[in-house]
mmCIF file of C-alpha atoms and ligand atoms in Angstrom:
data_model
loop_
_atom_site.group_PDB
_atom_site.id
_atom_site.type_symbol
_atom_site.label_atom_id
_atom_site.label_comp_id
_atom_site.label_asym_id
_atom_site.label_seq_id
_atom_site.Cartn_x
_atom_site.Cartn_y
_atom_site.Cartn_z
ATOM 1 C CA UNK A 1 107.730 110.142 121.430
ATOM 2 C CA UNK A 2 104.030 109.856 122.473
ATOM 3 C CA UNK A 3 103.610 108.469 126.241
ATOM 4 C CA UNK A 4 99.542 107.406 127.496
ATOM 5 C CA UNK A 5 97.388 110.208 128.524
ATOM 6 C CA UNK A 6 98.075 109.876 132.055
ATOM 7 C CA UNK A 7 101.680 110.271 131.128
ATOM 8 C CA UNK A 8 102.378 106.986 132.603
ATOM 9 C CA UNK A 9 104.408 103.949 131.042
ATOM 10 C CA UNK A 10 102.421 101.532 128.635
ATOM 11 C CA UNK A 11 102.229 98.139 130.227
ATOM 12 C CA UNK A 12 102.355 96.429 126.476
ATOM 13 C CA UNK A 13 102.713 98.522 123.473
ATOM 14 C CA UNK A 14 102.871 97.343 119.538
ATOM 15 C CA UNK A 15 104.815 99.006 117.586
ATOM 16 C CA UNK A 16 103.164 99.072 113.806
ATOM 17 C CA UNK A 17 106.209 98.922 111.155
ATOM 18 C CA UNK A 18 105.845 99.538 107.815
ATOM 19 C CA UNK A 19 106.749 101.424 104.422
ATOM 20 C CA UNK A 20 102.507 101.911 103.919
ATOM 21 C CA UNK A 21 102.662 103.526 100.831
ATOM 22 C CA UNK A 22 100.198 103.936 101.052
ATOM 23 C CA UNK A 23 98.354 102.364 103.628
ATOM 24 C CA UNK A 24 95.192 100.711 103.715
ATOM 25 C CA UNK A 25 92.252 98.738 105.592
ATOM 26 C CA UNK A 26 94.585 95.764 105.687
ATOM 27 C CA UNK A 27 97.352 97.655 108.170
ATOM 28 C CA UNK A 28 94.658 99.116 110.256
ATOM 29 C CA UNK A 29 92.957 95.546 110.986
ATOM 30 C CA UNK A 30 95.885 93.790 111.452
ATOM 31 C CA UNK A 31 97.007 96.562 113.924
ATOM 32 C CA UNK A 32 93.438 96.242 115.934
ATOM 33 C CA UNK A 33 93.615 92.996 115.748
ATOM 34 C CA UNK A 34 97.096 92.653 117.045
ATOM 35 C CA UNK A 35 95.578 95.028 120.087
ATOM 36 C CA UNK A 36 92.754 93.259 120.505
ATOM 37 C CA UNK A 37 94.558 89.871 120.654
ATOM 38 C CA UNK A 38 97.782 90.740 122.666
ATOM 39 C CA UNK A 39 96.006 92.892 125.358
ATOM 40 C CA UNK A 40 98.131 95.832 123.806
ATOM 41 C CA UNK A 41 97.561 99.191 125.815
ATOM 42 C CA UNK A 42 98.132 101.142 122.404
ATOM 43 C CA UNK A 43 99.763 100.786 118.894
ATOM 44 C CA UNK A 44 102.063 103.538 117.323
ATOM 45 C CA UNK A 45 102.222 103.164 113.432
ATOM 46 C CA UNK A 46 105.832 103.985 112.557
ATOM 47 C CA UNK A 47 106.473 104.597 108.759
ATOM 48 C CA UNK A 48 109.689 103.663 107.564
ATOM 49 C CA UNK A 49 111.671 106.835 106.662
ATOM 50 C CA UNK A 50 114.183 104.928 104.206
ATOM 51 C CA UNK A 51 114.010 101.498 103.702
ATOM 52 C CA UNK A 52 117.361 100.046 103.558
ATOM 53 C CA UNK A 53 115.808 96.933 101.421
ATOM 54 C CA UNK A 54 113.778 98.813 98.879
ATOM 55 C CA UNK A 55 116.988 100.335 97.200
ATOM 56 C CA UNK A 56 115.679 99.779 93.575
ATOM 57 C CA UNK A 57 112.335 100.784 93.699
ATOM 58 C CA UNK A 58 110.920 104.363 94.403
ATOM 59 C CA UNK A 59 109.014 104.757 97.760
ATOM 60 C CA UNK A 60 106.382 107.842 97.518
ATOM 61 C CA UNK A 61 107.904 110.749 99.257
ATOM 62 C CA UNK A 62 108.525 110.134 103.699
ATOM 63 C CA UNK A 63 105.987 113.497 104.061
ATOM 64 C CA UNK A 64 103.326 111.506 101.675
ATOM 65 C CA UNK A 65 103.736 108.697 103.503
ATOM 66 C CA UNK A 66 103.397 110.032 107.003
ATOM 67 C CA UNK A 67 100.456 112.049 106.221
ATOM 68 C CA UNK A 68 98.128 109.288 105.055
ATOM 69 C CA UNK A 69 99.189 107.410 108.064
ATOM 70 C CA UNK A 70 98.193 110.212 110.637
ATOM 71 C CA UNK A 71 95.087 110.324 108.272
ATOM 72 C CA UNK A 72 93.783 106.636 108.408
ATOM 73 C CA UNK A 73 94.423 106.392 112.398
ATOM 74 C CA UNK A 74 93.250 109.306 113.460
ATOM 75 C CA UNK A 75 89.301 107.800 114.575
ATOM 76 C CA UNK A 76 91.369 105.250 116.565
ATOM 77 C CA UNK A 77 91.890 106.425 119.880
ATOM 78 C CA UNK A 78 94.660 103.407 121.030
ATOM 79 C CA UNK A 79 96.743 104.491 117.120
ATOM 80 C CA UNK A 80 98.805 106.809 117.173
ATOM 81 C CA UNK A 81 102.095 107.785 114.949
ATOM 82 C CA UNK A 82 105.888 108.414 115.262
ATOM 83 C CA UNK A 83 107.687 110.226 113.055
ATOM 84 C CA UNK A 84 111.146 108.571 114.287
ATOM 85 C CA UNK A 85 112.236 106.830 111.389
ATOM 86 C CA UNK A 86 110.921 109.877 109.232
ATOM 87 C CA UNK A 87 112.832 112.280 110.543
ATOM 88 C CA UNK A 88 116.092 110.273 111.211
ATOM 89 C CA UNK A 89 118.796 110.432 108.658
ATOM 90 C CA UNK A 90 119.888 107.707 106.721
ATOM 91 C CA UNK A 91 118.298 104.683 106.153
ATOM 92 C CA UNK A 92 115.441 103.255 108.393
ATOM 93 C CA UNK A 93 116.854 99.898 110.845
ATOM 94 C CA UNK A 94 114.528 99.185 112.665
ATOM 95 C CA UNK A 95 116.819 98.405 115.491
ATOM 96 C CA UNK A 96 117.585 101.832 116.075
ATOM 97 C CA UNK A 97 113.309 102.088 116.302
ATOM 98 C CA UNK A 98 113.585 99.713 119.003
ATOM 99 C CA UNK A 99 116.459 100.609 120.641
ATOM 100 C CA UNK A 100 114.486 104.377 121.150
ATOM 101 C CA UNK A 101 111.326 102.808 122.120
ATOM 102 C CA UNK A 102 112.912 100.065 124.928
ATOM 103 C CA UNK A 103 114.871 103.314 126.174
ATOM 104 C CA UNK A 104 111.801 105.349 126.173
ATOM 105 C CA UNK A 105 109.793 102.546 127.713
ATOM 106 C CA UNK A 106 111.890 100.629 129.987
ATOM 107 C CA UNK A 107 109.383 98.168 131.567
ATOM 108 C CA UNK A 108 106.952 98.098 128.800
ATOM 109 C CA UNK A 109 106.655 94.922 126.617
ATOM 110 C CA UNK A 110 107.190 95.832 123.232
ATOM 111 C CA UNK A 111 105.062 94.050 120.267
ATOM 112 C CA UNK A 112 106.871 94.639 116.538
ATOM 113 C CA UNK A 113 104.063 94.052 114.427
ATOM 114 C CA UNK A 114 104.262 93.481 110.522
ATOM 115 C CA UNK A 115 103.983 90.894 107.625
ATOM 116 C CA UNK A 116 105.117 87.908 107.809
ATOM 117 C CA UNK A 117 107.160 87.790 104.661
ATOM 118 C CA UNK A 118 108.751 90.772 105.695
ATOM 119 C CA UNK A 119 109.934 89.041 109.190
ATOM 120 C CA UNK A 120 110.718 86.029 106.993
ATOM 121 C CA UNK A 121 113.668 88.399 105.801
ATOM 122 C CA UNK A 122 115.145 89.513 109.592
ATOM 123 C CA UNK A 123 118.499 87.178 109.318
ATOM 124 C CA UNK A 124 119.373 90.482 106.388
ATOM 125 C CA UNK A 125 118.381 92.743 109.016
ATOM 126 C CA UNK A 126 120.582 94.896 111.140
ATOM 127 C CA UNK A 127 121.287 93.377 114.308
ATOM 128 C CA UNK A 128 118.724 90.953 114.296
ATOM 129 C CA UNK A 129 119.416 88.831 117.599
ATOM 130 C CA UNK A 130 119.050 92.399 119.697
ATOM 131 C CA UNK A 131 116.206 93.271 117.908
ATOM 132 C CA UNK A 132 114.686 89.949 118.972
ATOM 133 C CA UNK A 133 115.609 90.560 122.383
ATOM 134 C CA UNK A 134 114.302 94.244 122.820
ATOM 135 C CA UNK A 135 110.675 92.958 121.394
ATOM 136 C CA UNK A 136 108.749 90.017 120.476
ATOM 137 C CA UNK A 137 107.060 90.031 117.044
ATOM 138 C CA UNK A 138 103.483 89.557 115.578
ATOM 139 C CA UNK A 139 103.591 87.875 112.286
ATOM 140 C CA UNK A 140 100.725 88.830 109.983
ATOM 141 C CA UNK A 141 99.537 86.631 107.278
ATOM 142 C CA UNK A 142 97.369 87.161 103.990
ATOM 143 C CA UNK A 143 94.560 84.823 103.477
ATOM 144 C CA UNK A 144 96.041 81.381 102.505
ATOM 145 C CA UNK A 145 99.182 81.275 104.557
ATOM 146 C CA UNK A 146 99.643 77.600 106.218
ATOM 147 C CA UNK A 147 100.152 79.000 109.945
ATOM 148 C CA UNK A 148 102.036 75.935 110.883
ATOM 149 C CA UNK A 149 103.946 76.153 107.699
ATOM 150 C CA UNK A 150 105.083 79.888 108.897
ATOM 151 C CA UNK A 151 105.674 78.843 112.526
ATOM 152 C CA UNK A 152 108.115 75.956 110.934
ATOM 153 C CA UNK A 153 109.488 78.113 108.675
ATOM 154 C CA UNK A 154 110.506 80.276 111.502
ATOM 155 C CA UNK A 155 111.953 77.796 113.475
ATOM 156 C CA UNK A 156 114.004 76.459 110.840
ATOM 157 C CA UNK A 157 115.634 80.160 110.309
ATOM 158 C CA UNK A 158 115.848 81.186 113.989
ATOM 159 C CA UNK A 159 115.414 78.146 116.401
ATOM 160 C CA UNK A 160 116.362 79.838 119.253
ATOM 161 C CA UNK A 161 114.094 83.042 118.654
ATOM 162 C CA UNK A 162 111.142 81.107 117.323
ATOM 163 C CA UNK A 163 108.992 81.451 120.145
ATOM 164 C CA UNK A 164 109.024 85.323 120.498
ATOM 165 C CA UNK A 165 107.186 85.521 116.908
ATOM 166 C CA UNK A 166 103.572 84.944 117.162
ATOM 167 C CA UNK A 167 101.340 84.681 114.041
ATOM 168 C CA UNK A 168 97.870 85.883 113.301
ATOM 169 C CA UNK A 169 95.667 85.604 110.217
ATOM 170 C CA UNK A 170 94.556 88.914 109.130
ATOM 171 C CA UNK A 171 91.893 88.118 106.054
ATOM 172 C CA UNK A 172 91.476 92.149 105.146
ATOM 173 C CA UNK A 173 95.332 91.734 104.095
ATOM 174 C CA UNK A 174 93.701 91.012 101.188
ATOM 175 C CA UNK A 175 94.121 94.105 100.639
ATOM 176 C CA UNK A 176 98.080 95.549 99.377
ATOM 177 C CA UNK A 177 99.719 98.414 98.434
ATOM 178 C CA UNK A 178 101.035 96.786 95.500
ATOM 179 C CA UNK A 179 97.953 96.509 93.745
ATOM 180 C CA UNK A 180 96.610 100.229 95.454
ATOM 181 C CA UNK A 181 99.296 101.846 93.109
ATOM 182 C CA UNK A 182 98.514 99.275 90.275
ATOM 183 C CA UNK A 183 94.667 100.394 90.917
ATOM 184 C CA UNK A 184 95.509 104.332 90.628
ATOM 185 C CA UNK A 185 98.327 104.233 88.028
ATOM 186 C CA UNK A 186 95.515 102.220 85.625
ATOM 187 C CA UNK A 187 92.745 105.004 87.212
ATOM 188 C CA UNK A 188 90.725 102.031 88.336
ATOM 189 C CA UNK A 189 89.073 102.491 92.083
ATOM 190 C CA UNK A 190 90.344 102.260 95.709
ATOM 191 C CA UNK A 191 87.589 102.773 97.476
ATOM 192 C CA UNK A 192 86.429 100.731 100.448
ATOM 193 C CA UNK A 193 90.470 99.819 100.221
ATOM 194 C CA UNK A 194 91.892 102.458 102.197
ATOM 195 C CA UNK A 195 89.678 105.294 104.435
ATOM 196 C CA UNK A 196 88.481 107.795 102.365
ATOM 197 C CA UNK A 197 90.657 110.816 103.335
ATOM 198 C CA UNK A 198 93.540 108.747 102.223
ATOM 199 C CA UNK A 199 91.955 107.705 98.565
ATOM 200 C CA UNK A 200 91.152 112.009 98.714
ATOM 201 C CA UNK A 201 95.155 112.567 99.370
ATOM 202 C CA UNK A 202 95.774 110.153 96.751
ATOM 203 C CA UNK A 203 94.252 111.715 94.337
ATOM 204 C CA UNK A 204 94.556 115.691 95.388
ATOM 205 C CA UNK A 205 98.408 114.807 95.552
ATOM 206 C CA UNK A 206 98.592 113.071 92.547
ATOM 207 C CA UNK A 207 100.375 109.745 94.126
ATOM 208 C CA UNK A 208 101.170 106.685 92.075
ATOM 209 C CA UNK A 209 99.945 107.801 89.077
ATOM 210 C CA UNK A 210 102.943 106.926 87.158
HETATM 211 P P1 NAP B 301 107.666 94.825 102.727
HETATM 212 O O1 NAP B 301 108.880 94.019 102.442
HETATM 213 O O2 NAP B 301 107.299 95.923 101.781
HETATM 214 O O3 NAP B 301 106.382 93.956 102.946
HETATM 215 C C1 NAP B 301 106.359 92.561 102.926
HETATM 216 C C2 NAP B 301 104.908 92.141 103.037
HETATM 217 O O4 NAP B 301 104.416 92.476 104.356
HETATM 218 C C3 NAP B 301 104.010 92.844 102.045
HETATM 219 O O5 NAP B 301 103.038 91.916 101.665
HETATM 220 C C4 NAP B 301 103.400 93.979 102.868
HETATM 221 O O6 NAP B 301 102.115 94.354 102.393
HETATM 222 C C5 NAP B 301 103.275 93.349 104.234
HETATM 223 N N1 NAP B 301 103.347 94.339 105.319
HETATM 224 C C6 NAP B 301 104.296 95.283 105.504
HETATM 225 N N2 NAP B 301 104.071 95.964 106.642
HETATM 226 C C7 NAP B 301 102.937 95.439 107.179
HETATM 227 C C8 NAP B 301 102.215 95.706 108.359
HETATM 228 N N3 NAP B 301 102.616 96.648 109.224
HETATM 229 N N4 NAP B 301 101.102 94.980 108.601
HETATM 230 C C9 NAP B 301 100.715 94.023 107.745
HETATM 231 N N5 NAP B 301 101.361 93.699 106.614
HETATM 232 C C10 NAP B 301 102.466 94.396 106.336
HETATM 233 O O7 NAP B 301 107.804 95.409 104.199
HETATM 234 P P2 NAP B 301 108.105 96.847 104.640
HETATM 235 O O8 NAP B 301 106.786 97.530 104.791
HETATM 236 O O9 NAP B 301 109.110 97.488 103.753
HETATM 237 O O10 NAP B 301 108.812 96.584 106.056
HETATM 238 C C11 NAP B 301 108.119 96.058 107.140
HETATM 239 C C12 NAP B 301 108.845 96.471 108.425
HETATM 240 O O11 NAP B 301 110.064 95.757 108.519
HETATM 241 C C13 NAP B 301 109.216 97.955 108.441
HETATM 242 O O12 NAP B 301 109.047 98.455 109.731
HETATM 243 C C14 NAP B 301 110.681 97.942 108.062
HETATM 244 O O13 NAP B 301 111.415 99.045 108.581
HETATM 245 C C15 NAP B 301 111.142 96.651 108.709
HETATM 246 N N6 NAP B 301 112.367 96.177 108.047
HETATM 247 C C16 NAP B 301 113.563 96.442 108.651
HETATM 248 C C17 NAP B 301 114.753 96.070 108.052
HETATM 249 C C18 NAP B 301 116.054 96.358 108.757
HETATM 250 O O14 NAP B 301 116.047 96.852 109.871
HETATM 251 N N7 NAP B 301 117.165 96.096 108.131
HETATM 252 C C19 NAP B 301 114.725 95.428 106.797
HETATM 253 C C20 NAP B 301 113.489 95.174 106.204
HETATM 254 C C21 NAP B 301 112.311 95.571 106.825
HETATM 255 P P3 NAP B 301 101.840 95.872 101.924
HETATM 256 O O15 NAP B 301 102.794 96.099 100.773
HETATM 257 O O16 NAP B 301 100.412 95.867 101.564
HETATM 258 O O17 NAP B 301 102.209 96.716 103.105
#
């Protein structure tokens, strides 16, 4: 697990969940965002390994995945990456992500930062009330959320959590992965989508072209 330079303990840290396959400009500016916004002393992009909710469709290869992440954060000097969920077996929770990183980082305040329609799922998640009290959670929204639709939204499906998930409008989230793969699989462009060494391992790997 990566610790600060000085080897000391971060004061807040985000932790950057997600499946990113692959990922693109949209992740990296919600993540800077979420630093810039929460005073966050760094962010450590964790790929999801196996995704216990994507059992019927076909996530790209963990070592694909990974790579293109180390890739797109590596000119960001507060980004870094984990290969936790990668290299555990089974499928990815990410309570056992947070249980590592609260043991790892006892008096650090831990950020869980992702889209909002993916928190919008946590009452399937495992363990959800622990999760919620290891971390709080940054929402982030595509361009035409209503914010005060969300916030409702998550007070109506966890009253008593509702103020530990903060929401911020990211407009680059534009930009999915969805319609990356549509782009490649119908040989149509991705660039100015994702950094350019990740459109290059795209296409030297031959990724989502079916
Ligand atoms: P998803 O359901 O594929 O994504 C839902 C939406 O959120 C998509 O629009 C997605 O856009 C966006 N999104 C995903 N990650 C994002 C991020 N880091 N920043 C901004 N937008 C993001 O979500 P997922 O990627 O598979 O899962 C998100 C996180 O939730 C992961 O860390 C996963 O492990 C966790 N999770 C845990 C459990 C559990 O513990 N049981 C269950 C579900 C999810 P793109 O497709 O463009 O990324």
């Amino acid at each position: 697990m990566i610790k600060n330079k000085s080897n000391e303990e971060y004061r807040a840290l985000g932790i950057m969940g997600g499946t990113f396959d692959p990922i693109h400009y949209g992740h990296l500016v919600t993540a800077e965002e979420a630093r810039c916004q929460f005073d966050l002393d760094a962010v450590i992009f964790v790929p999801s390994g196996k995704p216990p909710h994507k059992k019927n469709y076909r996530v790209s290869d963990a070592k694909h995945r990974y790579l293109m992440t180390v890739l797109a954060v590596v000119t960001n000097p507060f980004f870094d990456v984990s290969r936790t969920e990668i290299d555990r077996e089974g499928y990815s929770y990410t309570i056992d992500t947070v249980r590592e990183f609260r043991e790892k980082y006892p008096n650090t305040e831990i950020f869980f930062i992702t889209g909002a329609d993916a928190i919008l799922e946590i009452l399937t998640w495992k363990k959800v009330e622990e999760v919620m009290d290891h971390c709080r959670f940054i929402a982030a929204t595509r361009p035409g959320y209503n914010l005060n639709d969300l916030d409702k939204k998550f007070k109506t499906i966890m009253p008593e959590y509702s103020s530990r998930i903060q929401t911020i409008e990211v407009p680059a989230l534009a930009i999915s992965s969805t319609d990356i793969r549509r782009r490649v699989a119908n040989n149509m462009s991705i660039k100015y989508l994702v950094p350019e060494a990740v459109e290059q391992y795209i296409l030297k790997n031959n990724l989502y072209k079916s």
